[in-house]
Amino acid sequence: AAKQAGKGRHAVFDPTMSTAVLARADVENGLRQALEDDGFVVHLQPLVDVRTRAATRVEALVRWPRPGGLALPAEFLPVAERSGLVRALGQRVLRTACLRLSGWLAADRRRSVSVNVSPVQLREPDFATTVLGVLAGTGVRPGQLLLEVTETVFLEAGPRVVGQLDELRAAGIRVAIDDFGTGYSSLGRLQALPVDGIKIDRSFVQQIGDGADDQPILTAMVTLAHCLGLEVTAEGVETGVQAARLVELGVDHLQGHHLARPVPPEDLAGAVAAAGAVLQAAGDRSAGRGREPVVLLAAPD
Ligand code: C2E
Ligand code: MG
Ligand code: MG
Ligand code: MG
């Protein structure tokens, strides 16, 4: 491992080691090198469409293979953002995801890929042009791409950021607010934001089943988003109880370990099939017990 670790700077890479411990300069140099060597991989996590119960969307999540294992975004994204390398990294992830998924997407127009975008990328004046160029180069339809941005993007949103999003949305690309509910934007601001959907943060999802029998905040989020014509995804769904409740609440897409974990692209077909079987199986089981098949019937039309 020491030999591969780049001129013996570190003997071992411990994937749990924080960026505070691993010198920032080392991470930055490593990232630069990985960009040069095509050293990042993109894992894919299937999302399940509640209405059809099929996994027709996947989120692209970047990973950095290191001698000691796969490094997760939390370990290197902060450095990538502060150094500006996240612009090249983000473009690489988008391109890789589109390349890996072009066949899967072309086979069914209802399929889509979701890609995370850093606020640093959105401040680039040619961001929209770059994204459209990647789509043109990989043959992916704009209508099959979603971009996930966090609420913080809109706090500082100058006309440039809004302009980029408007340009992308005019081309048919959809935009969703990631980790919704954790930032500062009020529910009331939602109406003014140039977005097509929200992804409810897992901290709200994980309160389901912890004893409280109603979830007023969750209910309000789903209701308001739908009133505004926005699509709702719940992330971090880890249990069948959470999944069933979210389906009852009318959420459109479910994402989380209960449905599927992120997988390397070569395992996508299996993961998509398994994820699609989860809600189906829940409905079959409840029907088999002679109960109302809540999961099947509660799905909105
Ligand atoms: P995110 O966009 O909210 O992505 C979901 C994160 O939750 C992923 O972590 C995923 O592996 C994890 N996850 C999925 N299902 C569950 C679950 O049931 N329970 C729990 N506890 N976690 C679950 P990951 O891959 O470590 O990514 C962390 C964050 O890094 C992402 O959060 C996103 O904000 C950012 N990120 C990932 N890839 C990229 C990228 O290519 N570009 C940018 N700018 N950011 C990225
Ligand atoms: Mg995301
Ligand atoms: Mg998310
Ligand atoms: Mg999240």
XYZ file of C-alpha atoms and ligand atoms in Angstrom:
350
model
C 0.000 0.000 0.000
C 2.817 2.388 0.850
C 4.213 2.196 -2.672
C 0.842 3.049 -4.210
C 0.147 5.823 -1.739
C 2.031 8.326 -3.795
C 5.770 8.628 -3.184
C 5.435 7.087 0.266
C 3.819 10.124 1.792
C 1.491 8.020 3.884
C 2.154 4.414 4.737
C -1.490 3.438 5.223
C -4.740 5.058 4.221
C -7.323 4.543 6.890
C -10.709 5.294 5.291
C -12.075 6.407 8.671
C -9.275 8.915 9.065
C -10.716 12.410 9.024
C -9.487 15.098 6.693
C -8.440 16.994 9.793
C -5.921 14.258 10.564
C -4.855 13.634 7.018
C -3.262 16.916 6.013
C -5.466 18.934 3.713
C -2.605 19.411 1.285
C -2.241 15.640 0.946
C -5.933 15.214 0.204
C -5.820 18.044 -2.301
C -2.781 16.571 -4.072
C -4.419 13.153 -4.055
C -7.604 14.571 -5.563
C -5.643 16.384 -8.249
C -3.814 13.170 -9.103
C -7.039 11.152 -9.130
C -8.588 13.649 -11.542
C -5.604 13.187 -13.828
C -5.641 9.378 -13.552
C -9.406 8.961 -13.816
C -9.198 7.655 -10.265
C -12.774 8.169 -9.084
C -15.648 5.739 -9.331
C -19.368 6.377 -9.281
C -21.688 4.135 -7.324
C -25.386 4.018 -8.106
C -28.278 3.811 -5.659
C -31.688 2.799 -7.067
C -34.773 4.815 -6.018
C -38.212 3.242 -6.132
C -41.151 4.982 -7.805
C -44.056 4.402 -5.414
C -46.709 4.520 -8.121
C -45.168 1.833 -10.324
C -43.170 0.135 -7.530
C -40.236 -0.077 -9.962
C -36.742 1.306 -9.481
C -36.653 3.694 -12.411
C -34.230 6.256 -11.010
C -30.689 6.021 -9.688
C -28.580 8.529 -7.779
C -24.900 8.783 -8.677
C -22.608 8.909 -5.612
C -18.886 9.488 -5.967
C -16.286 7.248 -4.281
C -12.512 7.477 -4.207
C -10.698 4.131 -4.229
C -7.667 4.289 -1.938
C -5.192 1.589 -1.016
C -7.075 1.015 2.263
C -10.566 0.979 0.761
C -13.182 3.263 -0.742
C -13.166 6.800 0.624
C -16.651 8.340 1.001
C -17.556 11.896 -0.046
C -17.602 13.189 3.548
C -13.855 12.557 3.710
C -12.830 14.496 0.622
C -15.675 16.708 -0.648
C -14.969 19.523 1.815
C -11.409 19.749 0.472
C -12.637 19.442 -3.117
C -15.030 22.345 -2.510
C -12.547 24.625 -0.777
C -9.912 24.022 -3.458
C -12.315 24.400 -6.373
C -11.457 20.877 -7.575
C -15.124 19.979 -7.097
C -15.826 21.660 -10.439
C -13.719 19.120 -12.346
C -14.814 16.320 -10.032
C -18.502 17.122 -10.491
C -18.144 17.208 -14.241
C -16.344 13.847 -14.122
C -19.110 12.289 -12.033
C -21.801 13.591 -14.371
C -19.968 12.291 -17.433
C -19.231 8.900 -15.887
C -22.824 8.459 -14.702
C -24.211 9.417 -18.129
C -21.779 7.094 -19.920
C -22.475 4.141 -17.621
C -26.234 4.670 -17.744
C -26.781 5.704 -21.358
C -27.970 2.228 -22.382
C -30.165 1.772 -19.322
C -31.724 5.220 -19.833
C -32.216 4.775 -23.573
C -34.116 1.521 -22.993
C -36.947 3.304 -21.145
C -37.796 7.008 -21.236
C -39.279 6.874 -17.746
C -35.866 6.097 -16.269
C -33.737 8.900 -14.874
C -30.402 9.625 -13.230
C -29.882 12.030 -10.366
C -26.541 13.783 -9.872
C -25.418 15.935 -6.921
C -24.176 19.426 -7.664
C -22.050 21.562 -5.365
C -22.846 25.263 -4.888
C -19.303 25.917 -6.141
C -20.258 24.388 -9.502
C -23.392 26.494 -9.788
C -21.400 29.684 -9.394
C -19.487 28.845 -12.581
C -20.861 31.019 -15.379
C -20.673 28.180 -17.924
C -22.090 25.436 -15.692
C -25.327 25.000 -17.659
C -23.428 24.915 -20.950
C -21.083 22.261 -19.572
C -23.955 20.052 -18.384
C -25.735 20.321 -21.725
C -22.457 19.468 -23.459
C -22.081 16.282 -21.411
C -25.637 15.246 -22.277
C -25.031 15.882 -25.969
C -21.781 13.920 -25.802
C -23.290 10.896 -24.080
C -26.692 10.858 -25.783
C -28.671 11.210 -22.539
C -31.947 13.129 -22.892
C -32.190 16.262 -20.705
C -35.560 15.024 -19.451
C -33.812 12.022 -17.899
C -31.370 14.046 -15.801
C -32.054 15.483 -12.363
C -29.637 17.713 -10.510
C -29.658 17.720 -6.692
C -28.730 20.955 -4.981
C -28.878 21.815 -1.289
C -30.875 24.665 0.216
C -27.681 26.605 0.903
C -27.466 27.225 -2.841
C -30.511 29.462 -2.565
C -29.365 31.400 0.481
C -26.577 32.952 -1.504
C -28.422 32.640 -4.786
C -27.498 35.582 -6.911
C -28.991 36.129 -10.349
C -26.174 33.992 -11.781
C -27.163 30.827 -9.895
C -30.840 31.324 -10.646
C -29.944 32.010 -14.279
C -28.023 28.733 -14.512
C -30.937 26.785 -13.036
C -33.424 28.523 -15.332
C -31.310 27.654 -18.356
C -31.038 24.003 -17.304
C -34.745 23.718 -16.554
C -35.652 25.370 -19.856
C -33.688 22.549 -21.520
C -35.795 19.960 -19.656
C -33.399 19.052 -16.845
C -35.097 18.790 -13.466
C -33.749 20.229 -10.217
C -34.417 18.884 -6.723
C -33.550 20.295 -3.303
C -31.458 17.699 -1.468
C -31.548 17.166 2.313
C -34.718 19.251 2.437
C -35.668 20.540 5.870
C -32.149 20.816 7.258
C -31.349 24.273 5.882
C -32.729 27.675 6.577
C -35.220 28.107 3.794
C -38.746 28.146 5.140
C -41.552 26.117 3.656
C -42.937 29.452 2.501
C -39.896 30.148 0.326
C -40.379 26.921 -1.561
C -42.835 28.522 -3.948
C -40.252 31.023 -5.158
C -37.427 28.538 -5.811
C -36.652 27.346 -9.352
C -37.011 23.638 -8.564
C -39.073 20.615 -9.525
C -38.853 18.486 -6.413
C -37.638 18.028 -2.858
C -35.752 15.214 -1.187
C -36.810 15.086 2.439
C -33.767 14.657 4.643
C -33.346 11.324 6.358
C -33.474 12.926 9.810
C -37.253 13.338 9.318
C -37.676 9.857 7.867
C -35.868 8.284 10.785
C -38.348 9.736 13.285
C -40.981 7.398 11.858
C -41.511 4.398 14.086
C -39.677 5.845 17.063
C -42.841 6.051 19.182
C -44.537 9.207 17.974
C -47.581 8.136 16.007
C -47.882 11.145 13.745
C -45.334 13.175 11.848
C -46.787 16.679 11.498
C -43.664 18.142 9.890
C -43.363 15.337 7.359
C -47.049 15.543 6.537
C -46.803 19.306 6.074
C -43.743 18.990 3.827
C -45.366 16.423 1.561
C -48.669 18.297 1.378
C -47.106 21.681 0.669
C -44.679 20.302 -1.921
C -47.500 18.551 -3.745
C -49.672 21.684 -3.624
C -46.821 23.507 -5.331
C -46.604 20.788 -7.974
C -43.268 19.456 -6.701
C -42.215 15.825 -6.693
C -41.345 14.375 -3.270
C -38.615 11.857 -2.489
C -37.881 10.499 0.981
C -34.245 9.592 1.598
C -32.698 7.339 4.214
C -35.584 4.850 4.314
C -34.227 2.010 6.426
C -37.273 0.025 7.569
C -40.491 -1.419 6.194
C -42.457 0.629 8.737
C -40.928 3.833 7.393
C -41.574 2.795 3.798
C -45.232 1.956 4.459
C -45.839 5.251 6.299
C -44.184 7.287 3.545
C -46.312 5.557 0.930
C -49.405 6.431 3.025
C -48.252 10.050 3.141
C -48.152 10.104 -0.651
C -44.384 10.384 -1.180
C -43.450 9.780 -4.833
C -40.026 8.108 -4.555
C -38.354 6.145 -1.779
C -34.584 5.922 -1.353
C -32.628 4.115 1.339
C -31.063 0.925 2.510
C -34.491 -0.718 2.902
C -34.880 -0.478 -0.874
C -31.279 -0.661 -2.092
C -27.768 0.358 -1.138
C -25.426 2.183 -3.502
C -23.682 -0.362 -5.773
C -20.911 -0.302 -8.368
C -22.333 0.139 -11.901
C -21.712 -3.502 -12.820
C -24.180 -4.554 -10.104
C -26.910 -2.134 -11.146
C -29.243 -4.589 -12.889
C -29.455 -6.839 -9.829
C -29.894 -3.914 -7.449
C -32.658 -2.389 -9.591
C -34.539 -5.697 -9.733
C -34.180 -6.271 -5.981
C -35.276 -2.713 -5.137
C -38.309 -3.015 -7.389
C -39.351 -6.186 -5.558
C -39.404 -4.558 -2.104
C -42.705 -2.639 -2.234
C -44.209 -5.398 -4.337
C -43.327 -7.950 -1.647
C -44.690 -5.703 1.115
C -48.002 -5.476 -0.716
C -48.134 -9.220 -1.340
C -47.356 -10.013 2.288
C -50.045 -7.744 3.683
C -52.520 -9.158 1.171
C -51.510 -12.663 2.182
C -52.296 -11.931 5.813
C -55.801 -10.965 4.812
C -55.187 -7.302 5.639
C -55.691 -4.420 3.360
C -52.669 -4.231 1.079
C -51.870 -0.737 2.282
C -48.711 -0.354 0.277
C -50.429 -1.171 -2.993
C -53.659 0.756 -2.490
C -52.160 3.858 -0.924
C -50.088 4.559 -3.982
C -51.389 7.709 -5.655
C -52.593 7.448 -9.215
P -26.909 12.800 -0.437
O -26.957 13.388 -1.775
O -27.991 13.161 0.505
O -26.840 11.232 -0.707
C -27.384 10.260 0.132
C -26.357 9.711 1.095
O -27.011 8.875 2.030
C -25.303 8.838 0.436
O -24.111 8.948 1.212
C -25.899 7.446 0.588
O -24.935 6.407 0.534
C -26.505 7.559 1.950
N -27.646 6.666 2.161
C -28.480 6.137 1.233
N -29.456 5.413 1.819
C -29.244 5.495 3.153
C -29.907 4.934 4.300
O -30.901 4.224 4.218
N -29.393 5.258 5.524
C -28.289 6.028 5.672
N -27.846 6.273 6.907
N -27.628 6.567 4.596
C -28.094 6.299 3.366
P -22.677 9.202 0.520
O -22.578 8.434 -0.759
O -21.644 9.018 1.573
O -22.751 10.736 0.109
C -22.825 11.728 1.074
C -23.108 13.061 0.445
O -22.023 13.466 -0.386
C -24.312 13.061 -0.489
O -25.508 13.138 0.276
C -24.043 14.286 -1.326
O -24.433 15.453 -0.645
C -22.531 14.257 -1.433
N -22.132 13.693 -2.726
C -22.037 12.401 -3.115
N -21.613 12.296 -4.395
C -21.425 13.572 -4.831
C -20.980 14.150 -6.076
O -20.713 13.472 -7.086
N -20.905 15.520 -6.135
C -21.248 16.311 -5.071
N -21.139 17.653 -5.191
N -21.675 15.806 -3.901
C -21.758 14.452 -3.781
Mg -28.195 13.667 -3.218
Mg -29.878 13.396 -0.368
Mg -28.789 13.511 2.525
